[in-house]
Each structure stands twice: as structure tokens, then as C-alpha cells.
Amino acid sequence: MTVYITVISLVISTPLGLLWAAGKMCPWRIIHWPVSVIINITRGLPMIVVLFYIYFVFPDIGITLTSFEASVIGIAFCYSTYIAEIFRAGIEAVDRGQLEAARSLGMGFRKAMCRVILPQAFHIALPPYSNTLVMMLKDSALASTIAVTEITRQGQLIAASTFDNTTIYTLVALLYLALSLPLMAMTKRLEARRVKGA
């Protein structure tokens, strides 16, 4: 369940984050301003509050979600704003001359972005993006607060029935480490490759 929440949240938050990044960088104020407000408000809220709001408040306006759906939507939405800033920083780090050179070769703006700017931006953004995956995996534990039976929630249930808190929560911590350490190693390797490539 922990892996499901993490993977599905990542699949949703990545394109949404790219969309937020495009909106924030849009020169039109009518698009730029509301996107910036959404990103800033979401980043300023604790994720657990967002999860509670989606799970407990949405039914009051006629939107009823399962605890799993609420956790995925909440985590994906929150992380999409962080991913947006990662992508935006990556795009802005690419030399402006690259876009001008692509345009001078006859490429349209969209083709220049897809073929020249975004591949370089993604290369720059990859280490912090992969680090976000590790954070998302750890924050999936917050789903336990709305009764999703992932690792933390399962640990709580077992500890409540066995009263063996030390063993159970040690195992929970080790399970998270077993999932996180390979991802952290991947992040470090990507950062090393980027430095070597630079």
C-alpha cells in the first residue's frame, strides 16, 4: 500500500507539477497570478491538514472519497507544487541563448522547448526530483491518519493488539529504511553523474 500510494502520487504529481511550472512562468498575469497563489498556499499548508480537508471536508460539498483516494490526491497535489518549483528552477537554469539559437534554426517555441530546453532542464532537475520521491515515500505515512492501512497504520494496529511497541515500530522504521535507502543511493548517484557531466 505504501508503494502504491508513492507511485500513483508520483505519476499524478509529475505532469501536474510541469503544468504548474508552465503556468507560473507564463507571461500572462491572468494565468501566472492564480497559479502562483495556488502554489504558495499549498506549500504553506501542512500536508496532514490537506489530507484531513480532502477526506473530512469534501463530503460536505458532495465529494466523497475513500481514504486511499483522499491520501493519493492530497499527497499528489501537495507534491505537485514542490515539483513545479523544481522544474521551474531547472528551466530557468538553462541558458536563454539556447532558446534563441533554437528559434534562429527555425524551430517554433513549442518545438524548441520540447527538443532543446526541457531535456536540459530535466537533466538539471533530476537530482532534486529524485530526492522528492524519497520524501514522498516517507510522507505516505501520513495516510495512516485517515485510516489507510499502509506500513505505519499496520504497525499501529499490530502494536495496539500485541503491546510490543519496541519491536513493531523498530520494524516499521526498518521497512521505511529498506525502501528509502536505495532511492537515496540513486539520488546520490544522479548528483554525482551531473557533477561529472558538468
PDB file of C-alpha atoms in Angstrom:
ATOM      1  CA  MET A   1       0.000   0.000   0.000  1.00  0.00           C
ATOM      2  CA  THR A   2       2.884   2.364   0.808  1.00  0.00           C
ATOM      3  CA  VAL A   3       4.445   1.697  -2.598  1.00  0.00           C
ATOM      4  CA  TYR A   4       1.070   2.106  -4.342  1.00  0.00           C
ATOM      5  CA  ILE A   5       0.492   5.489  -2.701  1.00  0.00           C
ATOM      6  CA  THR A   6       4.005   6.671  -3.574  1.00  0.00           C
ATOM      7  CA  VAL A   7       3.986   5.518  -7.203  1.00  0.00           C
ATOM      8  CA  ILE A   8       0.470   6.728  -8.019  1.00  0.00           C
ATOM      9  CA  SER A   9       1.119  10.062  -6.306  1.00  0.00           C
ATOM     10  CA  LEU A  10       4.319  10.463  -8.328  1.00  0.00           C
ATOM     11  CA  VAL A  11       2.561   9.635 -11.598  1.00  0.00           C
ATOM     12  CA  ILE A  12      -0.115  12.266 -10.877  1.00  0.00           C
ATOM     13  CA  SER A  13       2.105  14.961  -9.362  1.00  0.00           C
ATOM     14  CA  THR A  14       4.767  14.987 -12.101  1.00  0.00           C
ATOM     15  CA  PRO A  15       2.627  16.142 -15.070  1.00  0.00           C
ATOM     16  CA  LEU A  16       0.615  18.376 -12.739  1.00  0.00           C
ATOM     17  CA  GLY A  17       3.840  19.934 -11.460  1.00  0.00           C
ATOM     18  CA  LEU A  18       5.011  20.551 -15.024  1.00  0.00           C
ATOM     19  CA  LEU A  19       1.665  22.212 -15.730  1.00  0.00           C
ATOM     20  CA  TRP A  20       2.001  24.425 -12.621  1.00  0.00           C
ATOM     21  CA  ALA A  21       5.551  25.344 -13.673  1.00  0.00           C
ATOM     22  CA  ALA A  22       4.357  26.341 -17.159  1.00  0.00           C
ATOM     23  CA  GLY A  23       1.552  28.399 -15.626  1.00  0.00           C
ATOM     24  CA  LYS A  24       3.872  30.170 -13.203  1.00  0.00           C
ATOM     25  CA  MET A  25       6.296  31.041 -15.996  1.00  0.00           C
ATOM     26  CA  CYS A  26       3.519  32.229 -18.307  1.00  0.00           C
ATOM     27  CA  PRO A  27       3.890  35.947 -19.159  1.00  0.00           C
ATOM     28  CA  TRP A  28       0.120  36.447 -18.936  1.00  0.00           C
ATOM     29  CA  ARG A  29      -0.819  37.701 -15.492  1.00  0.00           C
ATOM     30  CA  ILE A  30      -4.288  36.130 -15.701  1.00  0.00           C
ATOM     31  CA  ILE A  31      -2.578  32.693 -15.661  1.00  0.00           C
ATOM     32  CA  HIS A  32       0.610  33.458 -13.742  1.00  0.00           C
ATOM     33  CA  TRP A  33      -1.020  35.098 -10.716  1.00  0.00           C
ATOM     34  CA  PRO A  34      -3.614  32.400  -9.728  1.00  0.00           C
ATOM     35  CA  VAL A  35      -1.087  29.593 -10.304  1.00  0.00           C
ATOM     36  CA  SER A  36       1.437  31.359  -8.061  1.00  0.00           C
ATOM     37  CA  VAL A  37      -1.234  31.809  -5.367  1.00  0.00           C
ATOM     38  CA  ILE A  38      -2.200  28.105  -5.518  1.00  0.00           C
ATOM     39  CA  ILE A  39       1.453  27.013  -5.278  1.00  0.00           C
ATOM     40  CA  ASN A  40       2.261  29.343  -2.374  1.00  0.00           C
ATOM     41  CA  ILE A  41      -0.860  28.463  -0.377  1.00  0.00           C
ATOM     42  CA  THR A  42      -0.386  24.719  -0.866  1.00  0.00           C
ATOM     43  CA  ARG A  43       3.297  24.842   0.077  1.00  0.00           C
ATOM     44  CA  GLY A  44       2.384  26.835   3.182  1.00  0.00           C
ATOM     45  CA  LEU A  45      -0.083  24.245   4.488  1.00  0.00           C
ATOM     46  CA  PRO A  46       0.908  21.134   6.459  1.00  0.00           C
ATOM     47  CA  MET A  47       0.198  18.083   4.320  1.00  0.00           C
ATOM     48  CA  ILE A  48      -1.781  16.444   7.112  1.00  0.00           C
ATOM     49  CA  VAL A  49      -4.200  19.409   7.072  1.00  0.00           C
ATOM     50  CA  VAL A  50      -4.665  18.990   3.308  1.00  0.00           C
ATOM     51  CA  LEU A  51      -5.388  15.272   3.788  1.00  0.00           C
ATOM     52  CA  PHE A  52      -7.916  15.992   6.544  1.00  0.00           C
ATOM     53  CA  TYR A  53      -9.573  18.653   4.414  1.00  0.00           C
ATOM     54  CA  ILE A  54      -9.943  16.341   1.413  1.00  0.00           C
ATOM     55  CA  TYR A  55     -11.145  13.378   3.473  1.00  0.00           C
ATOM     56  CA  PHE A  56     -13.388  15.110   6.017  1.00  0.00           C
ATOM     57  CA  VAL A  57     -14.490  18.389   4.386  1.00  0.00           C
ATOM     58  CA  PHE A  58     -15.026  17.358   0.763  1.00  0.00           C
ATOM     59  CA  PRO A  59     -18.017  15.118   1.699  1.00  0.00           C
ATOM     60  CA  ASP A  60     -19.762  18.282   2.972  1.00  0.00           C
ATOM     61  CA  ILE A  61     -19.713  19.641  -0.584  1.00  0.00           C
ATOM     62  CA  GLY A  62     -20.799  16.341  -2.131  1.00  0.00           C
ATOM     63  CA  ILE A  63     -17.376  14.829  -2.956  1.00  0.00           C
ATOM     64  CA  THR A  64     -16.911  11.561  -1.084  1.00  0.00           C
ATOM     65  CA  LEU A  65     -13.594   9.760  -1.459  1.00  0.00           C
ATOM     66  CA  THR A  66     -12.169   6.613   0.060  1.00  0.00           C
ATOM     67  CA  SER A  67      -9.267   7.090   2.442  1.00  0.00           C
ATOM     68  CA  PHE A  68      -6.889   5.708  -0.214  1.00  0.00           C
ATOM     69  CA  GLU A  69      -8.178   8.100  -2.890  1.00  0.00           C
ATOM     70  CA  ALA A  70      -8.014  11.049  -0.491  1.00  0.00           C
ATOM     71  CA  SER A  71      -4.430  10.213   0.508  1.00  0.00           C
ATOM     72  CA  VAL A  72      -3.248   9.854  -3.101  1.00  0.00           C
ATOM     73  CA  ILE A  73      -4.955  13.066  -4.231  1.00  0.00           C
ATOM     74  CA  GLY A  74      -3.704  15.012  -1.201  1.00  0.00           C
ATOM     75  CA  ILE A  75      -0.088  13.840  -1.448  1.00  0.00           C
ATOM     76  CA  ALA A  76      -0.002  14.207  -5.244  1.00  0.00           C
ATOM     77  CA  PHE A  77      -1.474  17.705  -5.133  1.00  0.00           C
ATOM     78  CA  CYS A  78       0.885  18.906  -2.395  1.00  0.00           C
ATOM     79  CA  TYR A  79       3.955  17.461  -4.067  1.00  0.00           C
ATOM     80  CA  SER A  80       2.969  18.805  -7.486  1.00  0.00           C
ATOM     81  CA  THR A  81       3.663  22.301  -6.144  1.00  0.00           C
ATOM     82  CA  TYR A  82       7.156  21.297  -4.997  1.00  0.00           C
ATOM     83  CA  ILE A  83       7.820  19.562  -8.310  1.00  0.00           C
ATOM     84  CA  ALA A  84       6.620  22.713 -10.107  1.00  0.00           C
ATOM     85  CA  GLU A  85       9.331  24.735  -8.378  1.00  0.00           C
ATOM     86  CA  ILE A  86      11.943  22.090  -9.212  1.00  0.00           C
ATOM     87  CA  PHE A  87      11.003  22.137 -12.906  1.00  0.00           C
ATOM     88  CA  ARG A  88      10.785  25.940 -12.974  1.00  0.00           C
ATOM     89  CA  ALA A  89      14.256  26.247 -11.468  1.00  0.00           C
ATOM     90  CA  GLY A  90      15.563  23.698 -13.975  1.00  0.00           C
ATOM     91  CA  ILE A  91      14.084  25.562 -16.936  1.00  0.00           C
ATOM     92  CA  GLU A  92      15.375  28.916 -15.720  1.00  0.00           C
ATOM     93  CA  ALA A  93      18.849  27.420 -15.219  1.00  0.00           C
ATOM     94  CA  VAL A  94      19.124  26.677 -18.945  1.00  0.00           C
ATOM     95  CA  ASP A  95      20.929  29.476 -20.771  1.00  0.00           C
ATOM     96  CA  ARG A  96      18.445  31.772 -22.513  1.00  0.00           C
ATOM     97  CA  GLY A  97      20.686  31.679 -25.557  1.00  0.00           C
ATOM     98  CA  GLN A  98      19.725  28.023 -26.097  1.00  0.00           C
ATOM     99  CA  LEU A  99      16.134  29.027 -26.838  1.00  0.00           C
ATOM    100  CA  GLU A 100      17.222  31.877 -29.075  1.00  0.00           C
ATOM    101  CA  ALA A 101      19.568  29.562 -31.002  1.00  0.00           C
ATOM    102  CA  ALA A 102      16.788  27.006 -31.472  1.00  0.00           C
ATOM    103  CA  ARG A 103      14.409  29.723 -32.697  1.00  0.00           C
ATOM    104  CA  SER A 104      17.055  31.001 -35.124  1.00  0.00           C
ATOM    105  CA  LEU A 105      17.214  27.498 -36.626  1.00  0.00           C
ATOM    106  CA  GLY A 106      13.532  27.783 -37.496  1.00  0.00           C
ATOM    107  CA  MET A 107      12.044  25.908 -34.541  1.00  0.00           C
ATOM    108  CA  GLY A 108       8.759  27.138 -33.121  1.00  0.00           C
ATOM    109  CA  PHE A 109       8.553  27.922 -29.408  1.00  0.00           C
ATOM    110  CA  ARG A 110       6.877  24.607 -28.548  1.00  0.00           C
ATOM    111  CA  LYS A 111       9.365  22.511 -30.544  1.00  0.00           C
ATOM    112  CA  ALA A 112      12.318  24.452 -29.090  1.00  0.00           C
ATOM    113  CA  MET A 113      11.026  23.856 -25.562  1.00  0.00           C
ATOM    114  CA  CYS A 114      10.429  20.120 -26.148  1.00  0.00           C
ATOM    115  CA  ARG A 115      13.646  19.377 -28.034  1.00  0.00           C
ATOM    116  CA  VAL A 116      16.159  21.796 -26.557  1.00  0.00           C
ATOM    117  CA  ILE A 117      15.121  23.394 -23.258  1.00  0.00           C
ATOM    118  CA  LEU A 118      13.160  20.659 -21.436  1.00  0.00           C
ATOM    119  CA  PRO A 119      15.754  17.851 -21.901  1.00  0.00           C
ATOM    120  CA  GLN A 120      18.443  20.097 -20.401  1.00  0.00           C
ATOM    121  CA  ALA A 121      16.107  21.326 -17.677  1.00  0.00           C
ATOM    122  CA  PHE A 122      15.151  17.755 -16.775  1.00  0.00           C
ATOM    123  CA  HIS A 123      18.828  16.821 -16.509  1.00  0.00           C
ATOM    124  CA  ILE A 124      19.360  19.711 -14.089  1.00  0.00           C
ATOM    125  CA  ALA A 125      16.184  18.948 -12.122  1.00  0.00           C
ATOM    126  CA  LEU A 126      16.693  15.177 -11.899  1.00  0.00           C
ATOM    127  CA  PRO A 127      18.635  15.023  -8.575  1.00  0.00           C
ATOM    128  CA  PRO A 128      16.164  17.195  -6.606  1.00  0.00           C
ATOM    129  CA  TYR A 129      13.280  15.456  -8.375  1.00  0.00           C
ATOM    130  CA  SER A 130      14.526  12.019  -7.286  1.00  0.00           C
ATOM    131  CA  ASN A 131      15.002  13.382  -3.771  1.00  0.00           C
ATOM    132  CA  THR A 132      11.327  14.385  -3.855  1.00  0.00           C
ATOM    133  CA  LEU A 133      10.467  10.729  -4.483  1.00  0.00           C
ATOM    134  CA  VAL A 134      12.204   9.788  -1.218  1.00  0.00           C
ATOM    135  CA  MET A 135      10.291  12.498   0.651  1.00  0.00           C
ATOM    136  CA  MET A 136       7.029  11.326  -0.924  1.00  0.00           C
ATOM    137  CA  LEU A 137       7.691   7.767   0.206  1.00  0.00           C
ATOM    138  CA  LYS A 138       8.232   8.935   3.801  1.00  0.00           C
ATOM    139  CA  ASP A 139       5.234  11.269   3.754  1.00  0.00           C
ATOM    140  CA  SER A 140       2.994   8.402   2.638  1.00  0.00           C
ATOM    141  CA  ALA A 141       2.999   7.562   6.373  1.00  0.00           C
ATOM    142  CA  LEU A 142       0.594  10.496   6.808  1.00  0.00           C
ATOM    143  CA  ALA A 143      -2.046   8.398   5.042  1.00  0.00           C
ATOM    144  CA  SER A 144      -2.298   6.426   8.280  1.00  0.00           C
ATOM    145  CA  THR A 145      -4.017   9.451   9.858  1.00  0.00           C
ATOM    146  CA  ILE A 146      -7.050   8.905   7.625  1.00  0.00           C
ATOM    147  CA  ALA A 147      -7.099   5.132   8.177  1.00  0.00           C
ATOM    148  CA  VAL A 148      -5.190   3.945   5.103  1.00  0.00           C
ATOM    149  CA  THR A 149      -3.613   0.633   6.067  1.00  0.00           C
ATOM    150  CA  GLU A 150      -0.065   1.316   4.888  1.00  0.00           C
ATOM    151  CA  ILE A 151       3.094   0.466   6.848  1.00  0.00           C
ATOM    152  CA  THR A 152       2.616   2.950   9.695  1.00  0.00           C
ATOM    153  CA  ARG A 153      -1.090   2.212  10.154  1.00  0.00           C
ATOM    154  CA  GLN A 154      -0.461  -1.535  10.088  1.00  0.00           C
ATOM    155  CA  GLY A 155       2.246  -1.046  12.697  1.00  0.00           C
ATOM    156  CA  GLN A 156      -0.187   0.903  14.892  1.00  0.00           C
ATOM    157  CA  LEU A 157      -2.791  -1.863  14.643  1.00  0.00           C
ATOM    158  CA  ILE A 158      -0.315  -4.630  15.458  1.00  0.00           C
ATOM    159  CA  ALA A 159       1.235  -2.634  18.321  1.00  0.00           C
ATOM    160  CA  ALA A 160      -2.222  -1.971  19.757  1.00  0.00           C
ATOM    161  CA  SER A 161      -3.036  -5.683  19.803  1.00  0.00           C
ATOM    162  CA  THR A 162       0.360  -7.006  20.958  1.00  0.00           C
ATOM    163  CA  PHE A 163       1.559  -4.101  23.161  1.00  0.00           C
ATOM    164  CA  ASP A 164       5.045  -4.768  21.761  1.00  0.00           C
ATOM    165  CA  ASN A 165       5.751  -1.182  20.721  1.00  0.00           C
ATOM    166  CA  THR A 166       9.529  -1.504  20.597  1.00  0.00           C
ATOM    167  CA  THR A 167       9.617  -4.427  18.152  1.00  0.00           C
ATOM    168  CA  ILE A 168       6.776  -3.225  15.934  1.00  0.00           C
ATOM    169  CA  TYR A 169       7.887   0.378  15.486  1.00  0.00           C
ATOM    170  CA  THR A 170      11.511  -0.710  15.026  1.00  0.00           C
ATOM    171  CA  LEU A 171      10.338  -2.969  12.190  1.00  0.00           C
ATOM    172  CA  VAL A 172       8.270  -0.118  10.723  1.00  0.00           C
ATOM    173  CA  ALA A 173      11.355   2.126  10.779  1.00  0.00           C
ATOM    174  CA  LEU A 174      13.478  -0.605   9.164  1.00  0.00           C
ATOM    175  CA  LEU A 175      10.896  -1.145   6.432  1.00  0.00           C
ATOM    176  CA  TYR A 176      10.931   2.559   5.570  1.00  0.00           C
ATOM    177  CA  LEU A 177      14.721   2.496   5.540  1.00  0.00           C
ATOM    178  CA  ALA A 178      14.710  -0.573   3.270  1.00  0.00           C
ATOM    179  CA  LEU A 179      12.537   1.351   0.814  1.00  0.00           C
ATOM    180  CA  SER A 180      14.281   4.726   1.177  1.00  0.00           C
ATOM    181  CA  LEU A 181      17.973   3.793   1.159  1.00  0.00           C
ATOM    182  CA  PRO A 182      18.036   2.512  -2.465  1.00  0.00           C
ATOM    183  CA  LEU A 183      16.241   5.693  -3.563  1.00  0.00           C
ATOM    184  CA  MET A 184      18.731   7.861  -1.656  1.00  0.00           C
ATOM    185  CA  ALA A 185      21.609   5.942  -3.244  1.00  0.00           C
ATOM    186  CA  MET A 186      20.055   6.578  -6.655  1.00  0.00           C
ATOM    187  CA  THR A 187      19.773  10.286  -5.846  1.00  0.00           C
ATOM    188  CA  LYS A 188      23.434  10.481  -4.826  1.00  0.00           C
ATOM    189  CA  ARG A 189      24.456   8.658  -7.999  1.00  0.00           C
ATOM    190  CA  LEU A 190      22.443  11.052 -10.169  1.00  0.00           C
ATOM    191  CA  GLU A 191      24.011  14.044  -8.432  1.00  0.00           C
ATOM    192  CA  ALA A 192      27.498  12.559  -8.970  1.00  0.00           C
ATOM    193  CA  ARG A 193      26.748  11.973 -12.663  1.00  0.00           C
ATOM    194  CA  ARG A 194      25.512  15.522 -13.023  1.00  0.00           C
ATOM    195  CA  VAL A 195      28.664  16.961 -11.446  1.00  0.00           C
ATOM    196  CA  LYS A 196      30.824  14.692 -13.627  1.00  0.00           C
ATOM    197  CA  GLY A 197      28.842  15.670 -16.709  1.00  0.00           C
ATOM    198  CA  ALA A 198      29.168  19.370 -15.866  1.00  0.00           C
TER     199      ALA A 198
END
